[in-house]
Amino acid sequence: SMVSSKNIGNRPFYYSELYVDPNNENRIYNLWSYVSKSEDGGRTFRTIMDYGNNVHPDHHAFWIDPDDSNYLINGNDGGLNISRDGAKTWQFVLNLPVGQFYHVDVDNDFPYNVYGGMQDNGSWVGPGFVLKSGGIRNSDWQELYFGDGFDVAARKDDNRYGYAMSQGGNLAMWDKLTGRTQLIKPQHPEGKELRFHWNAALALHPVQDCGLYYGSQYIHKSLDCGQSWEIISPDLTTNDTLKQDQSNSGGLTLDVTGAENHTTILCITPDAEDENVIWVGTDDGNIQLTRNGGASWEKLNNNIPGLPANAWIPQIILSEHQGGEAFVVVNNYRMNDWSAYLFHTEDYGKSWNRMVDDSDVEGFVCSVVQDPENENLLFLGTDVGLYFSLDKGENWMKWEKGLPSVQIRDMKIQDKFDDLVLGTFGRSFYVLDDIKPLRKLAEEGKAILDSTLVVFEPGTVYQTSSRSYDGTRFIAQGDFVGDNKSRGAMFTVWVKPGKEEKRNSGKTETGKNRKEKKPDKKPKDTKDKKSGKEGKGKEKSDKKGKQITILAINTEGDTIRTFKRNIKEGMNRINWRPDSKGVNYPARSEPKEKREPGGMPMVPGEYKMIFEYKGNKDSTVLKVASDPRLDPAQFDPVARYKAMEDFNNVITGVTQAYNNLKEAKKSMNIYKDIIAVQEDSIKEEYGKLNKEISGQIDSLMNLYMLPESGKTEYRDNSKTLTSQLRNGRRFLSAATGAPNENAKIAVA
């Protein structure tokens, strides 16, 4: 029977769901833009989840615990919410990284920023990595503009300002510092209706700092940051009026958000080398080109064999290697055609080849990017993950390591760090650190992997400081923390798989790859299967897995650091915070494994890095640079290094004196054992003397560090010699150059 026909909900084509409490048949939860609740079997409803209680609208999923009606879980366009008090209050789940990003962009700050717009969750900016404790947190991200978020672009001359969109073609200029936004959506000078796509086309002018382009069915151009607009094209779509009658053909309920808009422009790509060249793609299959700034346009569709009619053209990427070269992404799954389409031209669209089809990749194509340094290196974003090519599309390989098979909606390469930044539709942002190894493979071919050992060229390593946490230090597991970029240098090292490893016949000075494989966490078993004992022929390092030895050599030819890292067959990533050889402090026990101590920050400059593995050698050059955020005039790293080096001599002397005491202590223990078997008269006389001398040695050793204690307790060791050495070292490490007066007192 009908119990109610009023105030039930809205947008029924999008959401219209009822959930009945399994413990109370008269309690009903109704999902629509908000959530309403009935306690009388649906006769009346009361809204319980809306903007008023700070819950994101547009609700699609709901769960009621059959054993506890107060325990509810709600899913909406903004994420997941949990209530434990029957919907009186809700807790938003902060540790699910499931953002749907339509676009991604980057800038050149240090650290650089990542920009993107999320489905129904606004436009955002956040760090590509952070130089602080706690990693990349949700609180590091700033919302620039609300609504459905799409493309976000910072001004090239000043990224305090930029542009963001929302549904319906709304375009705003934002101020990152003050939060001010100004609506700059183009208006037709004659009042004609403009058709803006749900995810409208936005592009920055390649030359003018305040220039930008925006797409409806026309191209709108502004040279004053959107304060005024000029239409520089005719209608570039098919202008099929049958596809423009959504008020009558859009179903029982019109959405009126702009989602039904069709025959619109999807992408605008101006040529960075020639501002008169602009490429355009539409959502009804047109690919248009102007080479005279919009005075005339050429439709290229008929030149492209195999281009499906009326397909979406969401992305056109231009090559930085030669004029007239373009990659055109096409997808047609909305017409039940799920094939992979990527077309390529080198002559401004006169001739084309299909670069990707279903025999190359899985899933339809969403995005593409070409490496600006090596034209053969391409990345392809599909509905089911990331692919890459080392030979300009002749062969494609899927990226399997560390990346889910999720839709890669957009990609950008950050030039300063050579990072590939991915905007995914469902798993937020991903960053592939340092693609230079892939460039080397694209340059020289995979034949370089026939060498037993290859070290690829690393990126510049910056000697940076990290600030402390923002907000709460101990957040437990309730907040999402993104993977941060590794501090220090990152080396990519290839070890050819196989039983027999031969010496390199030639040198590979530099190189660059990325299929990251982390060292084994557990050491491999080196025991003889029959005897259960370690094989005699095994090296000691095999107990902890295979190890590679790495040497750092300065420009004078001195080896200033030697260290080892675990390594395994295949591609490895080795991280190291560059430091010169340090010294050992006094220690009560001997180390289980002798390792060269580090701890001396390297002076900025270039260093040759030599890698040795089972008789094979390769080398590369590492550039160490100062923190670019600091004023170099305020720092003297050479003077600081010299002061620390001098202080190391003091530490070495103290350590040697302590080691002498340890040896004396050992001798006294030997004498004690000898005395114990002597006659009573000798035992009494020399036992007393041995005890006295041993006590004196202990007293001296206790000046270096506190005596051992079987208790768990806090003890004041600030007056011990070792503690004072470490205190002096901290002053020198934190100095900007030669020690100041305060530091001189600390090390005196």
XYZ file of C-alpha atoms in Angstrom:
748
model
C 0.000 0.000 0.000
C 1.075 3.565 -0.627
C 2.210 5.154 2.628
C 3.781 8.416 1.375
C 4.240 10.352 -1.865
C 5.718 13.615 -0.633
C 9.210 14.721 0.378
C 10.713 11.339 -0.465
C 13.819 12.532 -2.317
C 15.217 14.028 -5.506
C 17.270 12.928 -8.538
C 15.759 9.409 -8.505
C 17.797 8.368 -11.543
C 20.948 8.887 -9.490
C 19.964 7.597 -6.065
C 16.776 6.113 -4.697
C 17.381 3.532 -2.002
C 15.587 2.442 1.166
C 17.157 0.534 4.071
C 14.985 -1.034 6.776
C 16.346 -1.566 10.270
C 16.491 -5.367 10.713
C 15.478 -4.873 14.352
C 12.622 -2.426 13.742
C 10.474 -2.738 10.625
C 9.076 0.778 11.081
C 12.508 2.435 11.027
C 13.532 3.276 7.447
C 16.560 5.137 6.118
C 15.982 6.889 2.781
C 19.003 7.766 0.615
C 18.961 10.717 -1.785
C 20.975 13.968 -1.870
C 20.636 13.741 1.903
C 19.531 10.907 4.172
C 16.151 11.000 5.882
C 14.756 8.690 8.518
C 11.282 7.420 9.262
C 10.133 5.881 12.530
C 6.555 5.221 11.390
C 6.944 2.885 8.456
C 7.545 5.590 5.865
C 4.578 7.853 6.567
C 6.837 10.736 7.600
C 10.561 11.371 7.173
C 13.046 13.591 9.008
C 16.354 14.605 7.390
C 19.295 13.394 9.481
C 22.305 13.819 7.174
C 22.793 17.088 5.323
C 25.107 20.095 5.231
C 23.903 20.999 8.704
C 25.685 18.085 10.340
C 28.723 18.420 8.089
C 28.187 15.261 6.035
C 28.850 15.212 2.300
C 25.680 14.905 0.178
C 24.767 12.377 -2.544
C 24.280 9.078 -0.740
C 24.524 5.672 -2.383
C 25.365 3.008 0.200
C 24.166 2.108 3.673
C 24.639 -0.710 6.194
C 22.927 -1.446 9.494
C 24.498 -3.896 11.902
C 21.882 -6.651 12.405
C 23.121 -7.093 15.989
C 23.293 -3.394 16.872
C 20.952 -0.917 15.211
C 23.058 1.969 16.496
C 26.004 0.857 14.350
C 25.619 2.356 10.861
C 27.934 2.814 7.876
C 27.144 5.300 5.122
C 28.782 5.712 1.717
C 28.398 8.878 -0.335
C 30.149 10.934 -2.996
C 32.495 12.284 -0.323
C 33.579 8.993 1.227
C 32.646 6.800 4.183
C 30.944 7.750 7.457
C 30.343 5.669 10.591
C 27.836 6.189 13.390
C 27.715 4.273 16.684
C 24.738 6.136 18.147
C 21.953 5.518 15.636
C 22.795 8.422 13.262
C 22.952 11.154 15.907
C 26.633 11.781 15.137
C 28.943 10.591 12.374
C 32.681 10.066 12.031
C 34.276 10.577 8.622
C 36.804 7.874 7.675
C 40.116 9.605 6.921
C 42.311 6.662 5.952
C 40.764 5.555 2.659
C 42.781 6.970 -0.297
C 40.070 6.539 -2.916
C 39.922 9.933 -4.640
C 38.713 10.114 -8.242
C 40.875 12.656 -10.064
C 39.920 13.851 -13.529
C 43.167 15.757 -14.109
C 46.610 16.215 -12.595
C 49.105 19.059 -12.878
C 52.401 20.000 -11.210
C 54.493 23.091 -10.575
C 58.209 23.705 -9.965
C 58.236 24.609 -6.280
C 60.632 22.865 -3.909
C 58.984 20.588 -2.867
C 56.805 20.696 -5.948
C 53.015 20.748 -5.711
C 50.443 18.455 -7.292
C 47.096 19.837 -8.472
C 43.911 18.025 -9.390
C 40.145 18.040 -9.373
C 38.079 15.264 -7.802
C 34.669 13.960 -8.696
C 32.247 15.866 -6.440
C 35.056 16.791 -4.060
C 36.519 20.049 -5.264
C 39.864 21.168 -6.660
C 43.009 20.607 -4.629
C 46.698 21.324 -4.250
C 49.164 19.376 -2.131
C 52.853 18.452 -1.947
C 54.501 15.875 -4.190
C 56.682 15.137 -1.168
C 57.287 16.784 2.199
C 60.378 17.805 4.131
C 58.933 17.285 7.584
C 58.173 14.519 10.018
C 54.979 12.520 9.737
C 54.801 11.991 5.985
C 52.198 13.359 3.563
C 48.924 13.735 5.435
C 45.397 14.752 4.507
C 45.997 18.070 6.263
C 48.757 18.921 3.765
C 46.129 19.359 1.049
C 44.293 22.600 0.416
C 40.947 22.862 -1.306
C 41.100 25.680 -3.843
C 37.544 25.581 -5.192
C 34.465 23.523 -4.361
C 31.984 21.646 -6.520
C 32.883 18.816 -8.800
C 36.589 19.300 -9.416
C 38.158 18.980 -12.837
C 41.250 20.607 -14.310
C 43.354 22.811 -12.030
C 46.128 25.026 -13.401
C 48.483 27.299 -11.486
C 49.808 30.413 -13.165
C 53.316 29.803 -14.442
C 54.669 33.136 -13.234
C 53.159 32.962 -9.747
C 51.528 29.791 -8.426
C 49.828 31.726 -5.656
C 47.157 32.190 -8.322
C 45.516 29.815 -10.732
C 42.297 28.454 -12.201
C 39.835 25.709 -11.318
C 36.488 24.532 -12.604
C 33.266 23.009 -11.398
C 30.237 21.553 -13.152
C 28.232 23.630 -15.581
C 31.278 25.283 -17.068
C 31.944 27.374 -13.978
C 35.499 28.673 -14.008
C 37.178 30.561 -11.185
C 40.498 32.219 -10.508
C 41.825 31.324 -7.047
C 44.261 32.899 -4.635
C 46.010 30.174 -2.650
C 47.061 32.567 0.124
C 43.834 34.418 0.892
C 41.347 31.835 -0.385
C 39.595 34.413 -2.563
C 37.955 33.067 -5.725
C 36.595 35.090 -8.622
C 34.113 33.675 -11.127
C 35.501 34.196 -14.636
C 33.256 31.866 -16.662
C 33.066 33.181 -20.253
C 29.831 34.823 -21.362
C 28.700 35.046 -24.970
C 28.722 38.716 -26.051
C 25.422 38.232 -27.905
C 23.765 36.216 -25.159
C 23.841 32.947 -27.097
C 23.709 29.701 -25.139
C 27.106 28.173 -24.438
C 27.469 24.408 -24.124
C 30.125 23.536 -21.557
C 31.025 19.907 -21.016
C 30.735 18.420 -17.515
C 34.544 18.252 -17.549
C 35.220 21.309 -19.692
C 38.478 22.023 -21.514
C 41.002 24.384 -19.904
C 44.520 25.261 -21.088
C 47.096 27.897 -20.241
C 48.502 30.118 -22.946
C 52.025 28.923 -23.856
C 53.543 32.440 -23.798
C 51.327 34.925 -21.965
C 51.502 34.587 -18.169
C 47.903 35.726 -17.785
C 46.608 33.948 -20.859
C 44.280 30.968 -20.975
C 41.828 29.089 -23.175
C 38.456 27.632 -22.234
C 36.076 25.487 -24.239
C 32.329 25.433 -24.743
C 31.343 24.673 -28.330
C 33.738 27.528 -29.061
C 37.276 28.337 -28.004
C 37.338 31.265 -25.578
C 40.651 33.103 -25.191
C 41.691 35.519 -22.470
C 44.950 37.429 -22.069
C 44.011 39.150 -18.801
C 43.454 36.212 -16.458
C 39.810 35.775 -17.406
C 38.659 39.359 -16.922
C 37.632 39.479 -20.578
C 37.203 36.837 -23.271
C 37.393 36.597 -27.045
C 35.809 33.787 -29.082
C 38.447 32.622 -31.590
C 36.632 29.759 -33.304
C 33.358 28.747 -34.849
C 31.396 25.881 -33.321
C 34.001 23.096 -33.494
C 31.588 20.265 -32.630
C 29.153 18.444 -34.906
C 26.461 20.749 -33.472
C 24.013 17.845 -33.754
C 20.768 19.338 -32.402
C 19.356 15.876 -31.697
C 21.986 15.592 -28.967
C 21.145 18.977 -27.471
C 17.556 18.373 -26.389
C 18.254 16.950 -22.940
C 15.286 18.747 -21.391
C 13.029 16.421 -23.406
C 15.269 13.393 -23.884
C 17.093 13.353 -20.552
C 14.662 11.033 -18.774
C 11.917 11.634 -16.267
C 14.057 13.987 -14.201
C 16.535 16.472 -15.680
C 19.789 16.670 -13.734
C 20.473 20.347 -14.597
C 24.100 20.032 -13.459
C 25.488 20.078 -16.986
C 26.207 16.360 -16.960
C 23.893 15.842 -19.966
C 25.597 18.483 -22.100
C 26.840 17.017 -25.377
C 28.464 18.267 -28.582
C 31.038 20.128 -26.525
C 34.806 20.649 -26.486
C 36.731 18.178 -24.304
C 40.360 19.256 -24.685
C 42.387 22.243 -25.888
C 46.107 21.860 -26.551
C 48.098 24.933 -27.617
C 51.569 24.360 -29.068
C 54.294 25.508 -26.680
C 56.584 26.395 -29.603
C 54.049 28.195 -31.782
C 51.191 30.019 -30.096
C 49.257 30.123 -33.362
C 48.894 26.327 -33.345
C 45.996 24.976 -31.270
C 44.555 21.443 -31.307
C 41.021 20.671 -30.110
C 39.104 17.474 -29.346
C 35.345 17.190 -28.784
C 32.979 14.699 -27.160
C 31.320 13.931 -30.482
C 34.353 12.811 -32.439
C 35.882 15.959 -33.923
C 39.611 16.691 -34.007
C 40.216 20.296 -35.059
C 43.409 22.233 -35.761
C 44.270 25.859 -36.317
C 47.719 27.064 -37.379
C 46.883 30.745 -37.501
C 45.604 31.493 -34.012
C 41.996 30.608 -34.783
C 41.467 32.519 -38.019
C 40.727 29.231 -39.772
C 40.222 25.655 -38.601
C 40.733 22.258 -40.230
C 38.784 19.159 -39.201
C 41.135 16.165 -39.303
C 38.699 13.291 -38.784
C 38.662 12.070 -42.356
C 42.455 11.718 -42.351
C 42.423 9.144 -39.555
C 41.826 5.518 -40.619
C 39.927 3.552 -38.001
C 38.715 6.554 -35.999
C 35.261 5.615 -34.656
C 32.586 8.139 -35.477
C 31.337 10.392 -32.680
C 33.858 9.054 -30.140
C 35.219 11.114 -27.259
C 38.563 12.875 -27.765
C 39.573 13.549 -24.134
C 43.264 14.290 -24.642
C 45.669 15.552 -27.303
C 49.333 15.657 -26.316
C 51.935 17.437 -28.449
C 55.511 16.284 -28.790
C 58.295 18.561 -27.547
C 60.698 16.934 -30.000
C 59.286 18.096 -33.344
C 56.579 20.400 -34.606
C 53.398 18.888 -35.977
C 53.687 15.703 -33.908
C 50.668 14.820 -31.794
C 49.225 11.898 -29.847
C 45.418 11.716 -29.777
C 43.566 9.696 -27.145
C 40.191 8.316 -28.220
C 37.712 6.315 -26.190
C 34.343 5.036 -27.316
C 33.175 2.790 -24.477
C 29.987 4.844 -24.094
C 28.931 3.257 -27.387
C 29.863 -0.211 -26.057
C 33.151 -0.083 -27.953
C 35.784 -0.894 -25.310
C 38.758 -0.968 -27.673
C 42.040 0.828 -27.067
C 42.634 3.802 -29.375
C 45.710 6.022 -29.585
C 46.477 7.812 -32.857
C 49.726 9.500 -33.838
C 50.720 12.056 -36.464
C 53.996 13.770 -37.324
C 52.740 16.144 -40.030
C 49.992 18.235 -38.422
C 47.353 15.580 -39.028
C 47.840 14.925 -42.730
C 48.684 11.276 -42.061
C 48.124 9.064 -39.047
C 48.931 5.693 -37.601
C 47.094 3.851 -34.871
C 49.708 3.473 -32.159
C 47.670 1.325 -29.730
C 44.983 -1.300 -30.215
C 43.591 -4.262 -28.279
C 46.600 -6.438 -29.091
C 48.869 -3.980 -27.242
C 47.040 -3.190 -24.021
C 43.992 -4.037 -21.972
C 41.270 -1.500 -21.338
C 40.343 1.660 -23.194
C 42.851 4.517 -23.307
C 42.452 7.554 -21.040
C 45.764 9.434 -21.197
C 49.238 9.560 -22.694
C 52.464 11.456 -22.050
C 55.772 11.540 -23.923
C 59.028 12.057 -22.093
C 60.336 15.555 -22.911
C 63.949 14.295 -23.070
C 63.624 10.988 -24.934
C 60.979 10.738 -27.621
C 60.958 6.931 -27.467
C 59.737 6.833 -23.874
C 55.945 6.935 -23.681
C 53.505 6.346 -20.830
C 49.935 5.264 -21.472
C 47.086 5.453 -18.989
C 44.279 2.948 -19.517
C 41.155 1.890 -17.697
C 43.108 -0.961 -16.094
C 46.457 0.614 -15.273
C 49.692 2.086 -16.564
C 51.655 0.967 -19.629
C 54.976 2.227 -20.942
C 56.951 1.922 -24.167
C 60.708 2.227 -24.680
C 60.493 2.271 -28.484
C 57.863 4.895 -29.241
C 54.895 2.599 -29.197
C 56.260 -0.422 -31.034
C 55.944 -2.453 -27.838
C 54.041 -1.800 -24.621
C 54.606 -3.189 -21.135
C 52.257 -2.959 -18.187
C 53.614 -1.478 -14.970
C 52.965 -4.094 -12.298
C 55.113 -2.974 -9.361
C 53.439 -0.997 -6.585
C 50.568 0.361 -8.689
C 47.025 -1.052 -8.739
C 45.216 -1.813 -11.981
C 43.184 1.353 -11.732
C 42.080 3.871 -14.349
C 44.920 6.329 -15.053
C 42.966 9.428 -15.979
C 45.825 11.888 -16.463
C 49.633 12.093 -16.183
C 52.330 14.731 -15.927
C 56.139 14.583 -15.774
C 57.697 16.889 -13.178
C 60.879 18.093 -14.875
C 63.051 19.044 -11.895
C 62.787 15.648 -10.196
C 61.948 13.579 -13.300
C 58.907 12.174 -11.506
C 55.870 10.723 -13.261
C 52.734 11.943 -11.450
C 49.518 9.992 -12.028
C 45.947 11.077 -11.424
C 43.838 7.950 -10.988
C 40.087 7.601 -10.991
C 39.600 5.769 -7.741
C 42.987 5.516 -6.020
C 43.998 9.185 -5.804
C 47.505 10.312 -6.832
C 50.561 8.149 -7.396
C 54.131 9.326 -8.026
C 56.772 7.231 -9.788
C 60.036 8.671 -8.496
C 62.779 9.344 -11.044
C 62.093 8.010 -14.540
C 65.661 8.664 -15.737
C 66.503 4.924 -15.751
C 63.665 4.352 -18.205
C 65.082 7.108 -20.388
C 68.390 5.273 -20.512
C 66.665 2.054 -21.511
C 64.752 3.933 -24.195
C 67.992 5.523 -25.400
C 70.242 2.462 -25.510
C 67.722 -0.351 -25.679
C 67.132 -3.251 -23.353
C 70.432 -4.785 -24.469
C 72.143 -2.876 -21.650
C 70.412 -5.297 -19.291
C 72.594 -8.071 -20.711
C 75.361 -6.669 -18.517
C 75.707 -8.339 -15.148
C 75.737 -5.039 -13.259
C 74.354 -1.686 -14.380
C 74.107 1.450 -12.264
C 71.813 4.125 -13.641
C 72.359 7.850 -13.243
C 70.767 9.167 -10.042
C 69.034 12.494 -9.621
C 70.539 15.394 -7.739
C 70.438 14.899 -3.977
C 69.657 17.952 -1.871
C 70.957 18.374 1.668
C 67.713 19.401 3.278
C 66.469 19.750 6.808
C 63.053 18.544 7.900
C 60.738 20.446 10.151
C 58.650 18.793 12.801
C 55.094 17.520 12.574
C 52.121 19.609 11.635
C 49.437 19.081 14.248
C 49.312 15.869 16.228
C 52.498 13.801 16.265
C 50.919 10.474 17.262
C 47.916 9.935 15.001
C 47.675 6.142 15.369
C 46.019 4.617 12.290
C 43.015 6.887 11.891
C 44.500 9.179 9.236
C 45.946 8.406 5.829
C 49.682 8.995 5.418
C 51.038 8.913 1.893
C 54.404 7.449 0.935
C 57.023 10.172 1.001
C 59.970 10.596 -1.342
C 63.103 8.949 0.053
C 65.521 11.308 1.768
C 68.965 11.461 0.193
C 70.206 9.784 -2.944
C 68.344 7.002 -4.720
C 70.354 4.686 -6.960
C 68.769 2.327 -9.452
C 70.907 -0.803 -9.843
C 70.390 -3.717 -12.215
C 71.713 -7.190 -11.362
C 71.235 -9.610 -14.222
C 69.310 -12.693 -13.106
C 70.991 -16.016 -13.670
C 73.209 -18.603 -12.005
C 76.439 -17.532 -13.688
C 77.432 -13.915 -13.337
C 80.227 -12.802 -15.629
C 82.299 -9.680 -15.431
C 81.207 -6.644 -17.400
C 83.040 -6.363 -20.687
C 82.578 -2.620 -20.752
C 81.637 0.371 -18.635
C 78.176 1.774 -18.130
C 78.935 5.126 -16.578
C 75.381 6.328 -16.166
C 71.870 5.121 -16.723
C 68.305 5.231 -15.581
C 65.557 2.688 -14.814
C 62.717 2.226 -12.432
C 61.061 -1.177 -12.029
C 61.619 -1.062 -8.332
C 62.353 -4.173 -6.320
C 63.054 -3.914 -2.638
C 65.764 -5.970 -0.886
C 64.689 -9.234 0.699
C 63.547 -8.691 4.257
C 64.728 -12.141 5.317
C 68.207 -13.510 4.596
C 68.378 -16.407 2.226
C 69.171 -19.807 3.732
C 72.820 -20.617 3.040
C 72.961 -23.865 5.002
C 73.980 -27.140 3.408
C 70.773 -29.147 3.041
C 72.416 -32.413 4.106
C 74.491 -31.262 7.056
C 72.445 -28.268 8.139
C 75.710 -26.345 8.437
C 76.830 -23.314 6.532
C 78.682 -24.113 3.351
C 82.393 -23.431 3.619
C 82.486 -21.682 0.280
C 79.881 -19.087 1.221
C 80.945 -15.524 1.895
C 80.043 -14.033 5.241
C 77.743 -11.529 3.571
C 75.601 -14.398 2.273
C 74.316 -14.903 5.811
C 72.332 -11.703 5.355
C 71.682 -12.024 1.658
C 73.722 -10.757 -1.278
C 75.438 -7.440 -0.708
C 76.878 -4.807 -2.983
C 79.788 -2.584 -1.950
C 79.550 1.111 -2.760
C 82.380 3.652 -2.693
C 82.122 7.443 -2.852
C 85.165 9.218 -4.328
C 85.676 12.986 -4.304
C 87.233 15.110 -7.036
C 90.702 14.659 -5.462
C 90.408 10.919 -5.934
C 90.027 10.140 -2.235
C 87.590 7.425 -1.161
C 85.577 9.246 1.459
C 82.934 6.606 2.140
C 82.487 2.859 1.781
C 79.246 1.100 2.649
C 77.228 -1.982 1.718
C 73.613 -2.653 0.884
C 71.588 -5.810 0.404
C 70.723 -6.469 -3.207
C 68.911 -9.074 -5.267
C 68.594 -10.050 -8.884
C 66.667 -7.721 -11.130
C 66.127 -4.010 -10.639
C 66.948 -2.528 -7.243
C 66.446 0.844 -5.624
C 69.131 1.763 -3.072
C 68.691 4.785 -0.809
C 71.569 6.557 0.897
C 71.869 9.851 2.751
C 75.271 11.081 1.523
C 77.832 11.229 4.277
C 81.600 10.904 4.538
C 83.449 8.415 6.679
C 82.891 9.017 10.370
C 84.522 7.665 13.516
C 83.548 5.224 16.238
C 82.560 6.463 19.660
C 83.537 4.603 22.820
C 81.402 1.467 23.143
C 81.255 -1.127 25.895
C 80.702 -4.083 23.533
C 82.239 -4.944 20.212
C 79.940 -4.691 17.155
C 78.733 -8.005 15.715
C 79.683 -6.825 12.231
C 82.378 -4.270 11.548
C 81.001 -1.456 9.444
C 82.532 1.820 8.462
C 80.777 4.541 10.463
C 79.226 7.456 8.648
C 77.902 10.732 9.904
C 79.910 13.476 8.161
C 77.586 15.418 5.802
C 79.260 15.623 2.408
C 80.294 18.977 1.005
C 78.112 19.920 -1.994
C 79.726 18.903 -5.271
C 80.105 15.938 -7.597
C 81.225 12.497 -6.458
C 82.040 9.363 -8.371
C 80.101 6.401 -7.021
C 81.603 2.959 -7.673
C 79.504 -0.172 -7.209
C 81.177 -3.580 -6.782
C 79.297 -6.865 -6.862
C 80.917 -10.295 -7.173
C 83.844 -9.032 -9.212
C 81.716 -6.736 -11.372
C 82.003 -2.959 -11.257
C 80.032 -0.030 -12.579
C 80.012 3.646 -11.692
C 78.008 6.817 -11.950
C 78.268 10.436 -10.818
C 76.250 11.802 -7.915
C 75.621 15.510 -7.604
C 75.149 16.749 -4.021
C 73.517 20.177 -3.735
C 72.587 22.505 -0.889
C 68.995 23.100 0.116
C 67.622 25.452 -2.584
C 65.333 27.063 -0.011
C 68.306 28.532 1.880
C 70.515 31.541 1.208
C 73.924 30.084 0.275
C 75.663 33.247 1.509
C 74.675 32.297 5.051
C 76.352 28.865 4.904
C 79.929 27.637 4.674
C 79.741 23.816 4.337
C 83.516 23.512 3.810
C 84.268 25.222 7.133
C 81.689 23.078 8.891
C 83.175 19.924 7.385
C 86.681 20.938 8.500
C 85.478 21.588 12.071
C 83.760 18.196 12.226
C 86.821 16.512 10.758
C 89.049 18.074 13.442
C 86.630 17.027 16.149
C 86.683 13.482 14.788
C 90.342 13.336 15.735
C 89.361 14.135 19.310
C 86.697 11.410 19.277
C 89.191 8.914 17.848
C 91.646 9.684 20.636
C 88.998 9.273 23.311
C 87.776 6.014 21.764
C 91.321 4.643 21.621
C 91.865 5.496 25.301
C 88.631 3.718 26.203
C 89.620 0.695 24.114
C 92.924 0.621 26.032
C 90.968 0.432 29.263
C 88.852 -2.402 27.843
C 92.008 -4.320 26.961
C 93.413 -3.678 30.438
C 90.158 -4.953 31.919
C 90.443 -8.134 29.862
C 94.020 -8.596 31.093
C 92.961 -8.190 34.698
C 90.287 -10.861 34.211
C 92.965 -13.187 32.839
C 95.169 -12.460 35.862
C 92.192 -13.148 38.090
C 91.807 -16.609 36.585
C 95.535 -17.269 36.989
C 95.518 -16.080 40.613
C 92.565 -18.290 41.392
C 94.720 -21.445 41.000
C 97.718 -20.207 43.006
C 98.665 -20.864 46.634
C 96.517 -19.172 49.275
C 99.205 -16.658 50.228
C 99.644 -15.576 46.620
C 95.930 -15.716 46.015
C 95.246 -13.380 48.933
C 97.975 -10.856 48.139
C 97.567 -10.668 44.393
C 93.783 -11.128 44.490
C 93.530 -7.998 46.593
C 95.832 -6.123 44.220
C 93.906 -7.355 41.171
C 90.642 -6.226 42.690
C 92.063 -2.811 43.495
C 93.439 -2.257 39.983
C 90.228 -3.565 38.372
C 88.252 -1.126 40.487
C 90.453 1.735 39.321
C 89.916 0.698 35.696
C 86.141 0.525 36.268
C 86.205 4.004 37.785
C 87.978 5.342 34.714
C 85.603 3.544 32.336
C 82.637 4.969 34.235
C 83.899 8.429 33.333
C 83.188 7.539 29.687
C 79.747 6.012 30.240
C 77.510 4.860 33.052
C 78.120 1.344 34.395
C 75.788 -1.401 33.238
C 72.592 -1.802 35.216
C 70.145 -4.659 35.381
C 67.294 -2.280 36.136
C 65.045 -0.478 33.702
C 65.464 3.082 34.839
C 66.250 6.607 33.769
C 69.787 7.654 34.679
C 71.605 10.922 34.189
C 74.535 10.342 31.826
C 74.914 13.973 30.761
C 78.243 14.290 32.602
C 79.894 11.265 30.990
C 82.624 11.904 28.471
C 80.817 10.087 25.656
C 77.697 12.172 26.215
C 79.756 15.358 26.115
C 81.393 14.239 22.867
C 78.010 13.631 21.276
C 76.768 16.971 22.577
C 79.713 18.742 20.959
C 79.119 16.869 17.734
C 75.489 18.012 17.658
C 76.596 21.634 17.871
C 78.997 21.173 14.948
C 76.447 19.266 12.850
C 73.858 21.989 13.284
C 76.286 24.817 12.525
C 76.071 26.909 9.360
C 79.850 26.941 9.004
C 82.808 27.210 11.363
C 81.801 26.774 15.037
C 80.526 29.864 16.821
C 81.558 30.792 20.363
C 78.855 28.648 21.933
C 79.862 25.610 19.869
C 83.523 26.151 20.756
C 82.606 25.895 24.441
C 80.645 22.685 23.752
C 83.599 20.991 22.045
C 86.315 22.331 24.358
